[in-house]
Coordinates of C-alpha atoms in Angstrom, one line a residue:
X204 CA 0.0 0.0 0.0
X205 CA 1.4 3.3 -0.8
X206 CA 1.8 5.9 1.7
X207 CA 4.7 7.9 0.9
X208 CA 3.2 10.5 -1.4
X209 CA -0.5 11.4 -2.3
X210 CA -0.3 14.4 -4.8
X211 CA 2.3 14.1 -7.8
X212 CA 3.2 17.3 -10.0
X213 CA 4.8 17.0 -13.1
X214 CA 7.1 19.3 -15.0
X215 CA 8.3 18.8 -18.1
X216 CA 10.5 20.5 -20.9
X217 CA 8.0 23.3 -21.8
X218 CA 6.1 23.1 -24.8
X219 CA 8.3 20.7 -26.4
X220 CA 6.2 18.2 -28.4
X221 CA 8.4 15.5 -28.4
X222 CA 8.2 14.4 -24.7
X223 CA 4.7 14.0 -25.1
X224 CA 4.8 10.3 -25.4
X225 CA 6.9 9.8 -22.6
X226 CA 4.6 12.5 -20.5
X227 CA 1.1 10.4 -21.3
X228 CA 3.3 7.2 -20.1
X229 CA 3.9 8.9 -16.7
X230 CA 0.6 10.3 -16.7
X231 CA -1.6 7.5 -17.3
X232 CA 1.0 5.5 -14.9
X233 CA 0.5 7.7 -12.0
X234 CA -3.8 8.0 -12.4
X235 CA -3.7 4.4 -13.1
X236 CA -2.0 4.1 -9.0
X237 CA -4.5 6.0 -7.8
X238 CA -2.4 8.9 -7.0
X239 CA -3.6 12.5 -7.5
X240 CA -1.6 14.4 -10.6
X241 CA -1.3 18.0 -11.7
X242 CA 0.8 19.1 -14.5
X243 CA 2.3 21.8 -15.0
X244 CA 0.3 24.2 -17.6
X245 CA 2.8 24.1 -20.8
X246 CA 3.2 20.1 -20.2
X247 CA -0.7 19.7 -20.0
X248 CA -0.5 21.0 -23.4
X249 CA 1.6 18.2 -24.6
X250 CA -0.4 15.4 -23.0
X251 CA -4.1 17.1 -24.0
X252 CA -2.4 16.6 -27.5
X253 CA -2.7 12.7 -27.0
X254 CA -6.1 12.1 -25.8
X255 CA -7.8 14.9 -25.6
X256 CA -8.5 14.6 -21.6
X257 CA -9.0 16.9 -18.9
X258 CA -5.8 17.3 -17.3
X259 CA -5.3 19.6 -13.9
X260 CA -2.8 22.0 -14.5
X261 CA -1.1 24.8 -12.5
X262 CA 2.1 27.3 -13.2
X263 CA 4.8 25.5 -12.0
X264 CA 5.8 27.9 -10.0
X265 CA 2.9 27.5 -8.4
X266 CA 2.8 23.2 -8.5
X267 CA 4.5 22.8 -5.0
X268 CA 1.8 24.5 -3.2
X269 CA -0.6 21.3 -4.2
X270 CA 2.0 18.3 -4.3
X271 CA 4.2 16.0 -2.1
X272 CA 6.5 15.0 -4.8
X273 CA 7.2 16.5 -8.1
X274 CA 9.0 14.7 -11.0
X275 CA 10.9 16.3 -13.7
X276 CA 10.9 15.0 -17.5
X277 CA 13.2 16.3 -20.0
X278 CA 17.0 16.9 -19.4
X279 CA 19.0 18.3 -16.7
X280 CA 17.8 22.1 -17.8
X281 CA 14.4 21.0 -16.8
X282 CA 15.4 19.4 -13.9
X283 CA 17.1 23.0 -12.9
X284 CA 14.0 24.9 -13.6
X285 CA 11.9 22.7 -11.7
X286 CA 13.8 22.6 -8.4
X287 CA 14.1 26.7 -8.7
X288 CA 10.2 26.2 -9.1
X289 CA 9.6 24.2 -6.2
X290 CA 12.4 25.7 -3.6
X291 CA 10.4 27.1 -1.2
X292 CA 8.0 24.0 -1.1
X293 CA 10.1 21.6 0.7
X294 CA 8.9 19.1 -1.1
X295 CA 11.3 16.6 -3.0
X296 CA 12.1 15.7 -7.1
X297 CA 12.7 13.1 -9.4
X298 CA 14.2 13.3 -12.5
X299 CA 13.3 11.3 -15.5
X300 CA 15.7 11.9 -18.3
X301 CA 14.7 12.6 -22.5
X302 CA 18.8 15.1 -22.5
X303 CA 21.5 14.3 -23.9
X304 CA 23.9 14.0 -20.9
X305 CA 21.6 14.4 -17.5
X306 CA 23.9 14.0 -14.6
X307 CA 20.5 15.1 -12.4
X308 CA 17.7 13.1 -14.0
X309 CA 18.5 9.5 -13.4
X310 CA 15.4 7.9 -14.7
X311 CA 15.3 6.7 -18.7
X312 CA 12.0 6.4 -20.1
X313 CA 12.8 2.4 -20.6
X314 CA 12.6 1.8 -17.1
X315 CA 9.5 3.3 -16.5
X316 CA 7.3 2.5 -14.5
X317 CA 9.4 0.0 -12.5
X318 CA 11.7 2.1 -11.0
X319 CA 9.5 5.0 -10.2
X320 CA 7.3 2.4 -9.0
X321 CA 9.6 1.8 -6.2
X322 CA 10.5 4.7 -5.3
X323 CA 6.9 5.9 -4.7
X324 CA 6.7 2.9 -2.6
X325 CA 9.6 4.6 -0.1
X326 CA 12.5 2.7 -2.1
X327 CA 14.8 5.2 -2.6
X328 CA 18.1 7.4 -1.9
X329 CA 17.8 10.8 -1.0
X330 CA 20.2 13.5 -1.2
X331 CA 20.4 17.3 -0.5
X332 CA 21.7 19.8 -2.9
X333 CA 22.1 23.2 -2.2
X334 CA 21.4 26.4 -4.3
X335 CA 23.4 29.6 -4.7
X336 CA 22.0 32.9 -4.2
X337 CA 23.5 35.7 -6.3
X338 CA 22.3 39.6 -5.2
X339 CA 23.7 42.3 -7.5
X340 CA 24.2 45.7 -5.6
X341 CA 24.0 48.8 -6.9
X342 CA 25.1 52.1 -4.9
X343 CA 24.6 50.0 -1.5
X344 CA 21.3 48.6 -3.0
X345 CA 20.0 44.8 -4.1
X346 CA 18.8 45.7 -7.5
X347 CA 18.4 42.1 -8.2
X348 CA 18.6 38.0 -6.8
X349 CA 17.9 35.4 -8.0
X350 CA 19.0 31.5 -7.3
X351 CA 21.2 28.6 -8.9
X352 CA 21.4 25.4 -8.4
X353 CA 24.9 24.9 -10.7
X354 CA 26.5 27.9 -10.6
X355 CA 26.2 31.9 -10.7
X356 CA 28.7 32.9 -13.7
X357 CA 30.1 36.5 -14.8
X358 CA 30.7 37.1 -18.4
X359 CA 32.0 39.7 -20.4
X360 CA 29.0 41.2 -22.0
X361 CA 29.2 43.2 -25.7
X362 CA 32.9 44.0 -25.4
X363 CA 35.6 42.9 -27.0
X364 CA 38.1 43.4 -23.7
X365 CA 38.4 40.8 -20.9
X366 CA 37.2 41.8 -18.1
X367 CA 39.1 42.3 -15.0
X368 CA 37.6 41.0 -11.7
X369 CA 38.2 41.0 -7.8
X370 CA 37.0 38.4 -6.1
X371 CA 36.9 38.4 -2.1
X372 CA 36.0 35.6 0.0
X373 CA 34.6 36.6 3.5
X374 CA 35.7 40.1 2.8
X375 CA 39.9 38.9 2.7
X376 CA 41.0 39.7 -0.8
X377 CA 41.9 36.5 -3.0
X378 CA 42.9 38.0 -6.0
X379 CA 42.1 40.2 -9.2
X380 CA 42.3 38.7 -12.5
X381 CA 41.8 39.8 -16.8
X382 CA 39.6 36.8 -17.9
X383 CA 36.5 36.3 -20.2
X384 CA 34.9 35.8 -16.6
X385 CA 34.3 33.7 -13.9
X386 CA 31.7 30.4 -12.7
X387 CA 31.7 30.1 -9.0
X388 CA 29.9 26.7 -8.8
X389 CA 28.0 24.2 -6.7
X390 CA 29.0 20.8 -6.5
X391 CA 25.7 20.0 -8.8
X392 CA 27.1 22.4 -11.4
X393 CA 30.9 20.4 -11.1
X394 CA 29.8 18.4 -14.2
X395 CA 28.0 21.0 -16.3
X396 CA 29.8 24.7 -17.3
X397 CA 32.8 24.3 -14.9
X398 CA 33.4 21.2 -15.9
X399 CA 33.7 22.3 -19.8
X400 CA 36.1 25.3 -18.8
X401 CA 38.2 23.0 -16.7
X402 CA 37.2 22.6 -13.3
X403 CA 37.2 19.7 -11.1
X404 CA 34.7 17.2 -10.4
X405 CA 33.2 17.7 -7.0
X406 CA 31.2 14.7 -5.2
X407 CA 28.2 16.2 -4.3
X408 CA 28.6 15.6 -0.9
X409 CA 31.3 17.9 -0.1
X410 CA 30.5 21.2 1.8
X411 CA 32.3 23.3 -1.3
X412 CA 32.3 25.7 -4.2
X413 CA 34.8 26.2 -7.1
X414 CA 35.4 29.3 -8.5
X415 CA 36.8 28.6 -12.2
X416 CA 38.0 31.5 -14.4
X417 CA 37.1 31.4 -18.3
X418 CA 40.1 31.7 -20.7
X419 CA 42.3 34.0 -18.2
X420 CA 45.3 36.1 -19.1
X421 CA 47.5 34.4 -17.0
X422 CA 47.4 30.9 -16.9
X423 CA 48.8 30.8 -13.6
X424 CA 45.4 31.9 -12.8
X425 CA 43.4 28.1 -11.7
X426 CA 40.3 27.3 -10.2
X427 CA 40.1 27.1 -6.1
X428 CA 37.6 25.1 -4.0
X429 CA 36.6 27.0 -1.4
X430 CA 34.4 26.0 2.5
X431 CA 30.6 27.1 1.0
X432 CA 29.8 28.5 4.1
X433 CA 31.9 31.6 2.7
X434 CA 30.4 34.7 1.0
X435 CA 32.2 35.2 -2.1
X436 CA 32.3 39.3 -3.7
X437 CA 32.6 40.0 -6.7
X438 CA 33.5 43.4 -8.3
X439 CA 35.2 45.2 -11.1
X440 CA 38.5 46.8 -12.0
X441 CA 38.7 48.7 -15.5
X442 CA 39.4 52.3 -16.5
X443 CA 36.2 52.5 -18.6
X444 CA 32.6 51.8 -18.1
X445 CA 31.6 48.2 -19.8
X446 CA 28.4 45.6 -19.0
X447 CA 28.8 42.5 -17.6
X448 CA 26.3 39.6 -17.8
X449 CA 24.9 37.5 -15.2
X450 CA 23.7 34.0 -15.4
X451 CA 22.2 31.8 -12.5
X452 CA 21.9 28.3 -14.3
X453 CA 19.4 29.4 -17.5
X454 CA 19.0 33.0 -16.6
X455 CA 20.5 36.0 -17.3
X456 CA 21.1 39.4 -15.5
X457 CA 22.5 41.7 -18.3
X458 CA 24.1 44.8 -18.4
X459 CA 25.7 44.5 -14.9
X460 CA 28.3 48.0 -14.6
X461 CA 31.8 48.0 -13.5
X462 CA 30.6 49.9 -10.5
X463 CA 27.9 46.9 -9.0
X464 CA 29.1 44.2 -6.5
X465 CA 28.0 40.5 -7.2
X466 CA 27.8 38.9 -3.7
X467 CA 27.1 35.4 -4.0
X468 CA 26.5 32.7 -1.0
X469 CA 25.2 29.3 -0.2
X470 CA 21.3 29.6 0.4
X471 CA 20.3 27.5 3.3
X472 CA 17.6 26.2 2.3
X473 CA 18.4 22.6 0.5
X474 CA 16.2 20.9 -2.6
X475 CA 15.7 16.9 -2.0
X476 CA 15.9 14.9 -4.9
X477 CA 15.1 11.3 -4.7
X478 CA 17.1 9.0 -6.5
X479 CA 16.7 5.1 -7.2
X480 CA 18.0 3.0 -4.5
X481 CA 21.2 1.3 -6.9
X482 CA 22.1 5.4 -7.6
X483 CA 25.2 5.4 -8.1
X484 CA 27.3 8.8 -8.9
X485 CA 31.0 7.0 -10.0
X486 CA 28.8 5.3 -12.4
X487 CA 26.7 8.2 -13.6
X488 CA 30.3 9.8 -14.2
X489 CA 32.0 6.7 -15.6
X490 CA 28.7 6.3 -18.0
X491 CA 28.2 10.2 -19.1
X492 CA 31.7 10.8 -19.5
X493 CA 32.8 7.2 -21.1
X494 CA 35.6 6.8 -18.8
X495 CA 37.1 3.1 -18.6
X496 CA 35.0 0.2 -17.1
X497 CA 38.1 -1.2 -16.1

């Protein structure tokens, strides 16, 4: 008997035709149980598409308010958007994986409904990630915040120039450094954008963030894991006015000036994701990044 989780919500990529197979599957899955679903409103699009049905949609931002459990389809962008949607829910996520790479969303299509069968029926692993929260100050003011589950990055923006930025951690200078920019990451976000610009792999269990520059002057210049419970600040260094942009995971902040501070910090409040109970990350890494069996 099932007594884990009563109300399901499901995300999916938005608008994007092709998971609708794969959402009606879930779908009809999940009624068929007995379990109450709502959808959220771009992805009841997709599955109204199949049978013409009624289909109880909300916003997703908006979805944790009515669920215990909500379970991401699509790849590990849709998986991002869906735990920023549900952050203040406390609620946990799945991920159920139609990407390309996916080191979040550890379901494939092919094993449904078994293994989501299982862990609906309490069989599962559970982890906590953490987001960022990046605040962009203007003349002593937040002009803007927003959250990231990978990593908040700063890029040069319209300009030919690197950009030169200081970085303090806990207000103690680190250093200042000419680069295209710089990703200060979670754990989560090891294996996505710092990964690609050369930073390490970080098991994401460890109480950390990496701060990786893109393509800097001096090569002498390498990423640094840092203790997350550190505020990192971020600010400019250049004898004439440029814009800067912002991104936390998917979404940008443009036109950031030379004269705005970027303070960036662990938030404390975590996002559960629920994993199958054989989850294992060295394989996930061994499998996504074809690194030897052996």
């Amino acid at each position: 008997m099932r007594t884990f989780f009563n109300t399901i919500g499901i995300i999916g990529k938005p608008s994007d035709p092709s998971i609708a197979d794969t959402l009606s599957l879930l779908y009809d899955h999940l009624i068929g149980c007995g379990y109450q679903v709502i959808v959220a409103t771009d992805s009841a699009v997709c599955i109204d598409s199949i049978d013409s049905r009624p289909v109880k949609a909300e916003p997703p931002e908006t979805l944790g308010q009515h669920c215990d459990l909500v379970i991401a389809v699509g790849g590990d962008g849709t998986f991002l958007a869906a735990a920023r949607a549900i952050a203040n829910f406390d609620i946990p996520l799945i991920g159920i994986n139609l990407g390309r790479l996916g080191f979040l969303v550890d379901i494939s299509p092919d094993e449904l409904p078994g293994r989501l069968h299982a862990i609906l029926e309490g069989r599962y692993k559970a982890e906590e990630r953490y987001f960022l929260r990046a605040k962009i100050v203007r003349e002593g003011e937040v002009i803007h915040e927003q959250t990231a589950l990978n990593e908040v990055a700063v890029h040069r923006w319209v300009t030919p120039s690197m950009i030169e930025i200081v970085t303090r951690i806990d207000g103690v200078f680190l250093n200042s450094q000419r680069s295209d920019g710089l990703i200060v990451s979670t754990p989560t976000g090891s294996t996505a954008y710092a990964l690609s610009a050369g930073g390490p792999i970080l098991s994401p269990s460890l109480n950390a963030l990496v701060l990786v520059p893109l393509n800097p002057h001096t090569m002498s210049n390498r990423p640094i894991v840092i203790d997350d419970s550190a505020e990192i600040e971020l600010s400019f260094c250049q004898n004439k006015q440029i814009k800067a942009l912002v991104t936390c995971d998917q979404l940008q902040i443009p036109d950031v000036l030379i004269s705005d501070k970027i303070l960036i910090k662990k938030d404390p409040k975590p996002i559960r994701i629920l994993h199958p109970e054989d989850h294992d990350f060295f394989h996930i890494l061994r499998e996504k990044l074809n690194w030897s069996n052996g």
